[in-house]
Coordinates of C-alpha atoms and ligand atoms in Angstrom, one line a residue:
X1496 CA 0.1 154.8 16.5
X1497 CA 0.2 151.0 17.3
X1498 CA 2.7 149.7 19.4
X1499 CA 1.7 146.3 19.6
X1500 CA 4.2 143.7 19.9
X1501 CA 3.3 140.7 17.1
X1502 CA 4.3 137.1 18.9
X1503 CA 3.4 133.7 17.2
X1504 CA 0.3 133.3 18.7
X1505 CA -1.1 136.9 18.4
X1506 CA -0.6 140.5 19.5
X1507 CA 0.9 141.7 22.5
X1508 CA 0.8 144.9 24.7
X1509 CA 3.8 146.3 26.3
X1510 CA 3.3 148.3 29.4
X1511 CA 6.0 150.0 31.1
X1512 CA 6.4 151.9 34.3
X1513 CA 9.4 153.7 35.1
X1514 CA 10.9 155.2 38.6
X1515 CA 13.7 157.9 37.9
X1516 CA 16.2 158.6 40.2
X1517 CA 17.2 162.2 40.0
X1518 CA 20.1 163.5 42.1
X1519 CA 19.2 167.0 43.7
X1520 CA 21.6 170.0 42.6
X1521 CA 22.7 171.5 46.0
X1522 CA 25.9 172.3 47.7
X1523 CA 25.1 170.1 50.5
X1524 CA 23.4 167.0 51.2
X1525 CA 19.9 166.3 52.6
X1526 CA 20.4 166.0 56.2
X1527 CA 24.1 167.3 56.7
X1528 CA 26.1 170.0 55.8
X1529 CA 28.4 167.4 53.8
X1530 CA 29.6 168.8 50.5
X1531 CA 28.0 166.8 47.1
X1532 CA 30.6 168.1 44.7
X1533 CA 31.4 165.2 42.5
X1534 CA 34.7 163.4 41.4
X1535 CA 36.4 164.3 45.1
X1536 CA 38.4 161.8 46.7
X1537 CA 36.5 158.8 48.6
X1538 CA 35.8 159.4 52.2
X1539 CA 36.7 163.3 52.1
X1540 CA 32.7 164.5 52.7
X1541 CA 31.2 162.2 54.9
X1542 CA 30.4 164.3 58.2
X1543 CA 29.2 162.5 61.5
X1544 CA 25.6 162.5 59.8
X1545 CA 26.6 160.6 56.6
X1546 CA 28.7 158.0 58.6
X1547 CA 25.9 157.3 61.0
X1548 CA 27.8 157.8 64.0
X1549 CA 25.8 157.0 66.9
X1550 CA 23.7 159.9 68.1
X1551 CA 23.8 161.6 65.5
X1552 CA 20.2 164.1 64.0
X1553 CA 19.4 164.6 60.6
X1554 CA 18.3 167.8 59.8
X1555 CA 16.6 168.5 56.8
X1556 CA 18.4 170.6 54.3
X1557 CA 15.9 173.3 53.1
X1558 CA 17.1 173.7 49.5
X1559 CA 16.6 170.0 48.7
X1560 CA 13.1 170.9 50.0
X1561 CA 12.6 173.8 47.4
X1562 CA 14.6 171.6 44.6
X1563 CA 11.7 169.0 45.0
X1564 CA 9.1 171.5 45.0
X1565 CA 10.2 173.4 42.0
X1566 CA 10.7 169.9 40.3
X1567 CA 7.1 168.9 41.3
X1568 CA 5.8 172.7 40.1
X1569 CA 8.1 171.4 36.2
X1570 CA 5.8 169.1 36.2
X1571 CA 3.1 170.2 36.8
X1572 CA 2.4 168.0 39.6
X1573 CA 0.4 168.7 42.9
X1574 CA 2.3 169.8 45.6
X1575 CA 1.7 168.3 49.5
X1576 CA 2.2 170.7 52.1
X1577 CA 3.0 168.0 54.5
X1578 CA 4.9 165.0 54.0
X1579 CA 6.6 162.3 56.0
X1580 CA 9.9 160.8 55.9
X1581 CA 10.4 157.0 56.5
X1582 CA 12.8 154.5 57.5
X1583 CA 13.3 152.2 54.3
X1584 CA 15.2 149.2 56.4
X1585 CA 17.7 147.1 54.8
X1586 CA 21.2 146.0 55.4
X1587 CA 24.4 146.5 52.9
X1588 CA 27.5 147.5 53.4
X1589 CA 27.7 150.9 51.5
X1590 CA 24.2 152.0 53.8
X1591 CA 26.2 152.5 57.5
X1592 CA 22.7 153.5 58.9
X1593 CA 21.1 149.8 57.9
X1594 CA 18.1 152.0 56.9
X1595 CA 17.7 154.4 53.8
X1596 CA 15.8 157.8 54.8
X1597 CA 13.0 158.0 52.1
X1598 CA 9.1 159.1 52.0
X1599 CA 6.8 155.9 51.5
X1600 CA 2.9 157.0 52.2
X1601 CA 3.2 160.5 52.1
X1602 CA 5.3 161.8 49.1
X1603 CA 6.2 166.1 49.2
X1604 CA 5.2 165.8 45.6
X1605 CA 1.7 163.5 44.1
X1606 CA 0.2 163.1 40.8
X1607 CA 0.3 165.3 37.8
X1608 CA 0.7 164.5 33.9
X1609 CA 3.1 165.1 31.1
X1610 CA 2.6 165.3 27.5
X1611 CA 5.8 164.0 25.3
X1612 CA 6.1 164.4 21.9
X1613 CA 6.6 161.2 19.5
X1614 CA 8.9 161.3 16.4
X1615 CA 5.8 160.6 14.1
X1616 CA 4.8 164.2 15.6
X1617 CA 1.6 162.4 17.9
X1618 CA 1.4 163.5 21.3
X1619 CA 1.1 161.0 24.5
X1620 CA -0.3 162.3 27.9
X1621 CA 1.4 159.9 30.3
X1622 CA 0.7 159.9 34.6
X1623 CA 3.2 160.7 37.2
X1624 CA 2.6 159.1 40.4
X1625 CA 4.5 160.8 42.8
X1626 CA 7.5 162.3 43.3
X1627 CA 9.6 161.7 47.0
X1628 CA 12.8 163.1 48.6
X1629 CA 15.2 160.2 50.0
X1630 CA 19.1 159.8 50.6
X1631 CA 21.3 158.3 48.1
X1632 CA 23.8 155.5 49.9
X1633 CA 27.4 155.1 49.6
X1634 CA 29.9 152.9 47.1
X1635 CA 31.0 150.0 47.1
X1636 CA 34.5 149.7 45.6
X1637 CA 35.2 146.4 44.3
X1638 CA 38.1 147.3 41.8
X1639 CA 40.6 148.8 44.9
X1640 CA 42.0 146.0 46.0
X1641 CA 42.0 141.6 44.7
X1642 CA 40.3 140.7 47.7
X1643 CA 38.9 143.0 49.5
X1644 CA 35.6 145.4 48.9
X1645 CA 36.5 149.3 49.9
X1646 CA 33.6 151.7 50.8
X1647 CA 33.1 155.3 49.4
X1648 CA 30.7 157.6 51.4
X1649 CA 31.2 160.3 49.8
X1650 CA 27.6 159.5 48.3
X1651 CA 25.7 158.7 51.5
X1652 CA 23.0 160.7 52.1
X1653 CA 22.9 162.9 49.1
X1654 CA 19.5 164.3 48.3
X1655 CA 17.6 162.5 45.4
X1656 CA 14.6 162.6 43.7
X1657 CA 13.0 159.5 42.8
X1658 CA 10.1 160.2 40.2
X1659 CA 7.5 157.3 39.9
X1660 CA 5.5 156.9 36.8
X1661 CA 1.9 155.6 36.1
X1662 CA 1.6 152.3 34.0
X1663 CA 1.3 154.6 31.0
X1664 CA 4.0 153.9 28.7
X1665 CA 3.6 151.4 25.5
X1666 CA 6.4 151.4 23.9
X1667 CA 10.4 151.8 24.3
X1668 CA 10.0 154.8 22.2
X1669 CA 7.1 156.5 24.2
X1670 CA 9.6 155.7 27.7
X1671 CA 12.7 157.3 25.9
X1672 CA 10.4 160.4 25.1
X1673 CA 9.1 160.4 29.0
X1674 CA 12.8 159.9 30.1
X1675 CA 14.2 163.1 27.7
X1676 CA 10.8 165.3 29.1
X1677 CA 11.8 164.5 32.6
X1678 CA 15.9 165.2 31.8
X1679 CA 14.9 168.0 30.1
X1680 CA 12.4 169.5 32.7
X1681 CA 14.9 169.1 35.4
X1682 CA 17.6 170.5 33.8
X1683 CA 15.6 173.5 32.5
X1684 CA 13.9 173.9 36.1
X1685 CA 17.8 173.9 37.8
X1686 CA 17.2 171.2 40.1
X1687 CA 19.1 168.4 38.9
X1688 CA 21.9 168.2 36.5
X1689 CA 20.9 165.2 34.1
X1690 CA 24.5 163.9 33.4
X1691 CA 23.9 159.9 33.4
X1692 CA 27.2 159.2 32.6
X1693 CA 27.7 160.4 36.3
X1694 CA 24.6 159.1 37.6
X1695 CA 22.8 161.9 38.5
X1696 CA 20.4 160.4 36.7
X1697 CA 18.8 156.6 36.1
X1698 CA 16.3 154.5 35.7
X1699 CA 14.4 151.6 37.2
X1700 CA 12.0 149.9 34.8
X1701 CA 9.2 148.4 35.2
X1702 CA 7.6 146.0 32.2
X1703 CA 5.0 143.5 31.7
X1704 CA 3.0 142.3 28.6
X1705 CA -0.7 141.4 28.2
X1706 CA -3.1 140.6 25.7
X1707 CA -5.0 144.0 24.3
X1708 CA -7.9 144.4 26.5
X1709 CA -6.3 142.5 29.1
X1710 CA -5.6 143.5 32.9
X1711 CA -2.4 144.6 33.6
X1712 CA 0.3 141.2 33.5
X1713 CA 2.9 140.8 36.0
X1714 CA 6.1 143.2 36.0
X1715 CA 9.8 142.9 35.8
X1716 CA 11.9 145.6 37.2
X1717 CA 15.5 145.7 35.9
X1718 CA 17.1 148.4 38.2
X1719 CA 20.0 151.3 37.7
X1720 CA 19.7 151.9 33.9
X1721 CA 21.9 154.4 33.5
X1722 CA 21.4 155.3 30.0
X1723 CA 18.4 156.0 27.7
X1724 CA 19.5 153.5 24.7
X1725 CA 19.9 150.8 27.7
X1726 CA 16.8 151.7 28.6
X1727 CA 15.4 151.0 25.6
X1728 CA 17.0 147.6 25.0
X1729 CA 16.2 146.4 28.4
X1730 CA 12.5 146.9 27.1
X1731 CA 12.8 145.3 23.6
X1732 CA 14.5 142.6 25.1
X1733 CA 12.3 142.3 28.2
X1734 CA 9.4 142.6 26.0
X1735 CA 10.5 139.5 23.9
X1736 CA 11.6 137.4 26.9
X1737 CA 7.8 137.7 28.2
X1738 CA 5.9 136.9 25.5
X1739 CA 8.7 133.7 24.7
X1740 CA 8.0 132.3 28.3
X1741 CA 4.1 133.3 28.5
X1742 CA 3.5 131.7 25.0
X1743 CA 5.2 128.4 25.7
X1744 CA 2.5 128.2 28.5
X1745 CA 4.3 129.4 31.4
X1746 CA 4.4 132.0 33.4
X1747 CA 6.3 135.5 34.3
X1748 CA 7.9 135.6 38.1
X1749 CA 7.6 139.3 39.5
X1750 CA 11.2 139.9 40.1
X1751 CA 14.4 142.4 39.8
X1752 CA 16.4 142.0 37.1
X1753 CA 19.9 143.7 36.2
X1754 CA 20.5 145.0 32.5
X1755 CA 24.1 143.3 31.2
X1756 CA 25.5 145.7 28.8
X1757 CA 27.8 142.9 27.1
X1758 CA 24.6 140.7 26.0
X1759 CA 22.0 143.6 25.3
X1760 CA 19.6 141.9 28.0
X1761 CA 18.3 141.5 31.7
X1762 CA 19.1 138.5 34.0
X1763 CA 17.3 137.4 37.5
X1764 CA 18.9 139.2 40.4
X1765 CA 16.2 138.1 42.9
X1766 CA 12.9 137.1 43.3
X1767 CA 9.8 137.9 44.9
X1768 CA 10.0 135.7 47.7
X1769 CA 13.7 136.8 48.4
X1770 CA 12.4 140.3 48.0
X1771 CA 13.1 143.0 50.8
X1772 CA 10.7 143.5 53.5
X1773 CA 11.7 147.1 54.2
X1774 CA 9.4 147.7 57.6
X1775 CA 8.8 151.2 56.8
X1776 CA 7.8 153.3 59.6
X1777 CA 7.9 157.3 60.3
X1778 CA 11.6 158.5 61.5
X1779 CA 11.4 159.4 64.8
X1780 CA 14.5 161.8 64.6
X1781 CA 12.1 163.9 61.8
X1782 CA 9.2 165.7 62.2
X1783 CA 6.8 165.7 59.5
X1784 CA 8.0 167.9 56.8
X1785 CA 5.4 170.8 56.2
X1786 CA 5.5 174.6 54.1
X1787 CA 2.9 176.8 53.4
X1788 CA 1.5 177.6 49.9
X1789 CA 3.0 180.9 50.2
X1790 CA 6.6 179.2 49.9
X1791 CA 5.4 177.3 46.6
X1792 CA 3.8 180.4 45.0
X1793 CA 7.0 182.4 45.5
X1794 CA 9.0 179.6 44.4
X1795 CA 6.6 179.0 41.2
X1796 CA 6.6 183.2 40.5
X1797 CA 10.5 182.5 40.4
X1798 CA 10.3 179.3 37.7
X1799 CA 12.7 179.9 34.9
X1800 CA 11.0 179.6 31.8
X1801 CA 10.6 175.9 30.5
X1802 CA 11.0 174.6 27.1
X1803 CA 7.5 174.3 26.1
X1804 CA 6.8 177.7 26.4
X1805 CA 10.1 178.6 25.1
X1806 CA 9.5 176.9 22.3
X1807 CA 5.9 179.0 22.1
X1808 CA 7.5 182.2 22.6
X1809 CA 10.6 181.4 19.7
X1810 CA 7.5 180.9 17.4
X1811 CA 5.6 184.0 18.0
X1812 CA 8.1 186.5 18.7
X1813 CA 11.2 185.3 16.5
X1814 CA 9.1 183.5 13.9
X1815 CA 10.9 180.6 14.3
X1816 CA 9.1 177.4 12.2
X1817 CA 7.7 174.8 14.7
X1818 CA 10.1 172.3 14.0
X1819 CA 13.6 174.2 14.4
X1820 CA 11.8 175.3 17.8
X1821 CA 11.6 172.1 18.9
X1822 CA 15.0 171.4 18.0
X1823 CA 16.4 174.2 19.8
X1824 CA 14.3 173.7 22.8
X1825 CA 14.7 169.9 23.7
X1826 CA 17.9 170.8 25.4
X1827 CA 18.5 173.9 27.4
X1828 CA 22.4 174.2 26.4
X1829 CA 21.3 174.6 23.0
X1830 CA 18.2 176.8 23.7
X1831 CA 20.8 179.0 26.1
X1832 CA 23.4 179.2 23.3
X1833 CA 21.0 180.1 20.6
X1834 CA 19.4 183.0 22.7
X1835 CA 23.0 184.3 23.4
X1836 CA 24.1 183.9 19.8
X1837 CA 20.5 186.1 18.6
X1838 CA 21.4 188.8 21.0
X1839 CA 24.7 189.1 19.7
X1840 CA 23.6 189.5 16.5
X1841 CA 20.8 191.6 17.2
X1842 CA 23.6 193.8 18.6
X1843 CA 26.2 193.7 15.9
X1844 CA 23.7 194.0 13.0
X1845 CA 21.8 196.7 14.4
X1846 CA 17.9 194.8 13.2
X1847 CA 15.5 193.5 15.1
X1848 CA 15.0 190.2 16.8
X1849 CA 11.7 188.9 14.8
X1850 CA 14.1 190.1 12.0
X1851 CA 17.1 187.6 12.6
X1852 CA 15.5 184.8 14.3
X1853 CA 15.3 182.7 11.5
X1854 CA 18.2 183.4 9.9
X1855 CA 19.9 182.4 13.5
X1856 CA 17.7 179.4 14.2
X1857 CA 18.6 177.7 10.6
X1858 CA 22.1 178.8 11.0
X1859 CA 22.1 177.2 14.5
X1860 CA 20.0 174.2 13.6
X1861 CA 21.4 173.3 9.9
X1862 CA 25.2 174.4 10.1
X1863 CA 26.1 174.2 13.6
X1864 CA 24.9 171.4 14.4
X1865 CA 25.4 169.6 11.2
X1866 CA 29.4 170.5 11.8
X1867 CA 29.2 169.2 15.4
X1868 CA 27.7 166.3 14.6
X1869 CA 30.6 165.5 12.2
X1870 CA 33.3 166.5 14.6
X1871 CA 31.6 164.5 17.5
X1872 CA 30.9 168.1 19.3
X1873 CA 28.4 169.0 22.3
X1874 CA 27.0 172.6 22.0
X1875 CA 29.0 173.7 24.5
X1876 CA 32.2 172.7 23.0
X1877 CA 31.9 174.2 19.7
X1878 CA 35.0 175.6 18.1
X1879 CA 33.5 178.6 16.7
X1880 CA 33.0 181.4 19.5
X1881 CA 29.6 183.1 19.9
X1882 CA 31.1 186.4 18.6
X1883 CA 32.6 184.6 15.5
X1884 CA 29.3 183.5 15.0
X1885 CA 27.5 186.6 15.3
X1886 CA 29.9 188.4 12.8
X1887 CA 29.0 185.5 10.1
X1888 CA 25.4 186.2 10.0
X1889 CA 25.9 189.9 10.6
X1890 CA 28.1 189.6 7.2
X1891 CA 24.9 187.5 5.5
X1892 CA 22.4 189.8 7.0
X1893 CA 24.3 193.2 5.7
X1894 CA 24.7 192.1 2.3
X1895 CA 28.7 191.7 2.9
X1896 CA 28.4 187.9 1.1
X1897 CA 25.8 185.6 0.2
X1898 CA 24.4 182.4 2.0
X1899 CA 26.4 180.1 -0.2
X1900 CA 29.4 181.8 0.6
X1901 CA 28.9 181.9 4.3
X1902 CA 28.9 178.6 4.4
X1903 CA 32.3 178.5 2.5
X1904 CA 33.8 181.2 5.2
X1905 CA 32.5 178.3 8.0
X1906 CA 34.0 176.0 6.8
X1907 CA 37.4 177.7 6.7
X1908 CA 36.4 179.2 10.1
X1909 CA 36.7 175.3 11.8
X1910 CA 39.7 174.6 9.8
X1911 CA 41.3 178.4 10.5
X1912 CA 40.1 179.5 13.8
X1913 CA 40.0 182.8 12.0
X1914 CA 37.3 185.4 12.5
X1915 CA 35.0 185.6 9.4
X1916 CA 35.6 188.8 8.4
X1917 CA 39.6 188.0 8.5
X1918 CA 38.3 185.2 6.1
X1919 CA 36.1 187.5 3.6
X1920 CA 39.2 190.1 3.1
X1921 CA 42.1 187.3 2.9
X1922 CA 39.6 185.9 0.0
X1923 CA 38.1 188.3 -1.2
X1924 CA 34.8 186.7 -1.0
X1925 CA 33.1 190.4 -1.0
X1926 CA 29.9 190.0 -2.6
X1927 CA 29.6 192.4 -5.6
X1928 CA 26.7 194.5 -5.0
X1929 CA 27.6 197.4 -7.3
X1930 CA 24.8 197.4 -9.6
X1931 CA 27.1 199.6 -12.5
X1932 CA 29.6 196.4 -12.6
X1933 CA 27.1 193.5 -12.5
X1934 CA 25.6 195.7 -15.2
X1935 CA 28.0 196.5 -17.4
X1936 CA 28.7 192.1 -16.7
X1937 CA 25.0 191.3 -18.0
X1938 CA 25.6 193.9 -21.2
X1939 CA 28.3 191.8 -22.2
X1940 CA 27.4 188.7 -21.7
X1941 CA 23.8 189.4 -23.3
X1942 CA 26.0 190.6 -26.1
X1943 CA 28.3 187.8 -26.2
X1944 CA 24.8 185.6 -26.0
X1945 CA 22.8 187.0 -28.9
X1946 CA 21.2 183.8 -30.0
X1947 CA 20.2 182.7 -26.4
X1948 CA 18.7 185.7 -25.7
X1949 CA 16.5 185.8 -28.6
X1950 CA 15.9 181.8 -27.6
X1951 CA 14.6 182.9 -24.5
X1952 CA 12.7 186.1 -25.6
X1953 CA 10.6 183.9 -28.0
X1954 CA 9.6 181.8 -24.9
X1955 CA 12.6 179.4 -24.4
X1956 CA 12.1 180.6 -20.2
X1957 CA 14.4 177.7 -19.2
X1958 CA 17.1 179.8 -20.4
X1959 CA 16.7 182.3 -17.5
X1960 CA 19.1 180.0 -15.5
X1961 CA 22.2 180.2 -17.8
X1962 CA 22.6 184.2 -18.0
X1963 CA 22.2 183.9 -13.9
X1964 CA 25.1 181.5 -13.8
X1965 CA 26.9 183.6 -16.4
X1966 CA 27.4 186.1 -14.1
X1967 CA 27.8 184.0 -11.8
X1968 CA 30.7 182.7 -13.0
X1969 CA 32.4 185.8 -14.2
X1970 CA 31.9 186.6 -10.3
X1971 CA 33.5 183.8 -9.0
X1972 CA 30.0 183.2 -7.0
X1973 CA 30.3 186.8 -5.9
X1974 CA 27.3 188.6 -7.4
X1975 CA 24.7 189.6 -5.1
X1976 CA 21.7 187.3 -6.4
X1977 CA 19.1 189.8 -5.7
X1978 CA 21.0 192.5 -7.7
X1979 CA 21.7 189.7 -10.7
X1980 CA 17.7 188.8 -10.8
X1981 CA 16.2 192.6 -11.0
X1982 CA 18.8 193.8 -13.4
X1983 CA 18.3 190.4 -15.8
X1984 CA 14.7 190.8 -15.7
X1985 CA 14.6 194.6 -16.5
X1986 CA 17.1 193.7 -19.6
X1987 CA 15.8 190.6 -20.7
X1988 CA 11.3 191.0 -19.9
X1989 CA 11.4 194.9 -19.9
Ligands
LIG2223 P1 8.0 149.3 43.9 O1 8.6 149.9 45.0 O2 7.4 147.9 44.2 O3 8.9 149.2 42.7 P2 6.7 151.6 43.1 O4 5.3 152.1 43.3 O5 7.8 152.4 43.6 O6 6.7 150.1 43.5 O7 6.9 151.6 41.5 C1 6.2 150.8 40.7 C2 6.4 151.1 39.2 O8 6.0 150.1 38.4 C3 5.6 152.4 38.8 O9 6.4 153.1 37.9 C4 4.5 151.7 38.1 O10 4.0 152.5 37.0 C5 5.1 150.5 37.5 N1 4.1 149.4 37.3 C6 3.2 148.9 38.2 N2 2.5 147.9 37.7 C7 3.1 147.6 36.4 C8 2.8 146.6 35.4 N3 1.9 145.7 35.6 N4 3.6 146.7 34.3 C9 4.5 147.6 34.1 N5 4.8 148.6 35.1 C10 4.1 148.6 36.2
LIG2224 MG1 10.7 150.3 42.8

């Protein structure tokens, strides 16, 4: 697929970088025993560590350790026994330390490569750099008071991952696919919860254009995106801003840029020559950090399983189409409720899971979704239980009432709250499956149809579909359709 970006003097290449931040799931933070529960009040989990009290050690938090690794092992990325922390040095006033705690030349986690998929259903491989373990700082508060700035550190020091792309990206949709891998990988793999809209998750992007062909041009990075539709505009708008300036004849400054959510675009924050010279060198309060391979194997043996082969395994064993897969796959809530709702029903209907699957998977995929879409519903806050659930398609898959029908006793299941079967006897929606009735039905209206039937016996086969909605009719919808089709043909081709 071409990505290229047309400007008035020709085409343009857009090449994009990104450099996640991804904040470790674990009860404490990296180098204290500091809790990292969110939403608590400011200032109530800062220990000694976190407030940088003089004299105090850091010492390194093994789970962040085996969150990183397992990340790295997601991705299919190698894995470095040994790795180094560094002092990143800077001065602010949420960062009491003056210097972040990060890994600069020798990341736990190096390269590897990720395939995403692309909505026109091509494939893109694209490079990951690295992966490395550093401390998140504190917040400044500027709302608190009208002149004064307040400081939260209940932030300092917890554990992040910052994942560093290759060059490899082309397009704002190709980094929105890379960013939705990574989310999903992560949240799949346990090791980092993915909710931007708490920033556990965000972005730092990297863009420049060229010529096709062309050595790489000189980058922007517009820092914190903290959603993936901002992400996406900081591109498209970075991407026009670049070829504007490079096509009037001048020339792109490398600089850090902030995305401003009330224009759509990025604006200078600071330039290259005001850039940070961080003086990295080795903490000298840390010794290198090394494992063996015997901890990554036993941490790898203990992976949970991840959506791609998930999304094998749902098309093999359950016979799920390729495409509903995917669906139910891309994120683990609805991948976890779907497997819970197919087990229920596998138990209440008594069949087999290759059996139900894809009754489950369209139900899941077409009606669920479709009715939380409308009602501006996440998976996990449908109104319909899991056992509800599990009755309706039982009710479908027993012959109880027909698909059209289930789909009326859904719809009064959102409204009512009440269980489907509740719903089936109140209405009598029963599907009539007592071949003697729906016979004795046809014989009259065959009767009662004399001159269609002889239409349709001398080859009129267009006909077929009036008797079925005949009996339809006289059913109120209630005729089992299978029943309806062999007794018609027997009476009407026999
Ligand atoms: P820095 O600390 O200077 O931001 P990093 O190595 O941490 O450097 O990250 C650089 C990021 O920028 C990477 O994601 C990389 O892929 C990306 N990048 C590097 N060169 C370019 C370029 N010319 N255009 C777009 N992205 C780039
Ligand atoms: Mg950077």
């Amino acid at each position: 697929m071409s990505s290229l970006f047309q400007g008035a003097t020709g085409d343009w290449e857009v090449v994009i970088g990104l450099e996640i931040h991804a904040q470790v799931i674990s009860e404490s933070k990296l180098f204290s025993g500091a809790s990292t529960k969110f939403g608590a009040e400011p200032n109530t989990q800062v220990s000694f560590v976190c407030a940088a009290m003089p004299g105090m050690l850091p010492v390194i938090n093994e789970e962040c350790v085996r969150q990183a690794v397992r990340t790295g092992l997601a991705m299919g990325c190698q894995i470095n026994l040994r790795s180094v922390f560094d002092r990143k040095n800077y001065f602010y006033a949420d960062l009491p330390q003056g210097y972040q705690i990060s890994q600069f030349k020798d990341p736990i986690v190096g390269e590897g490569m990720l395939t995403v998929e692309l909505e026109d259903g091509s494939t893109k491989d694209i490079g990951i750099e690295r992966l490395h373990l550093e401390q998140d700082a504190g917040k400044s508060m500027h709302d608190q008071h009208p002149n004064m700035t307040y400081v939260d550190l209940n932030r300092s020091g917890v554990a992040l991952m910052e994942i560093v792309s290759k060059p490899d990206m082309r397009s704002a949709e190709e980094a929105g696919a890379y960013f939705r891998k990574i989310r999903s990988l992560v949240r799949y793999a346990g090791t980092c919860d993915g909710n931007m809209d708490q920033g556990s998750m965000r972005a730092d992007v990297n863009v420049s254009v060229r010529r096709p062909g062309q050595e790489l041009g000189i980058r922007t990075e517009t820092k914190n995106v903290n959603s993936i539709r901002y992400m996406m505009m900081v591109i498209e708008s970075e991407t026009r801003r670049q070829v504007d300036v490079l096509e009037a004849g001048g020339t792109i400054n490398q600089e850090t840029r902030l995305f401003e959510v009330a224009t759509g675009t990025t604006r200078t924050m600071r330039s290259k020559e005001e850039a940070h010279d961080y003086r990295y060198f080795p903490d000298p309060d840390l010794l290198p950090l090394e494992f063996t391979q015997e901890l990554v194997d036993e941490l790898a043996a203990q992976m949970p399983e991840l959506a791609d082969a998930k999304k094998a395994r749902f098309i093999k064993d359950l016979h799920i189409n390729a495409y509903n897969a995917g669906v139910l796959v891309a994120e683990k809530e609805s991948a976890d409720y779907f497997e819970t709702l197919l087990s229920a029903t596998v138990e209440k209907s008594g069949k087999a899971v290759s059996e139900v699957g894809t009754l489950v998977s369209n139900w899941v995929t077409g009606d669920l979704f479709g009715a939380l879409k409308k009602l501006g519903l996440g998976i996990n806050q449908s109104p319909v239980s899991i056992a509800h659930a599990a009755e309706l398609i039982t009710l479908q898959i027993d012959g109880t009432i027909s698909g059209r029908i289930a789909k009326e006793v859904f719809e009064n299941m959102l409204e009512s709250g009440k269980s489907p079967e509740t719903i089936v006897e109140e209405k009598g929606l029963r599907q009539v499956s007592d071949t003697g009735e729906i016979e004795a039905m046809i014989d009259q209206i065959l009767a009662a149809n004399a001159d269609k039937v002889e239409e349709y016996r001398g080859g009129k086969d267009k006909l077929y579909g009036f008797f079925v909605g005949q009996v339809m009719k006289n059913t109120g919808g209630k005729a089992n359709p299978q029943v309806v089709n062999k007794l018609l043909r027997q009476k009407l081709d026999g």
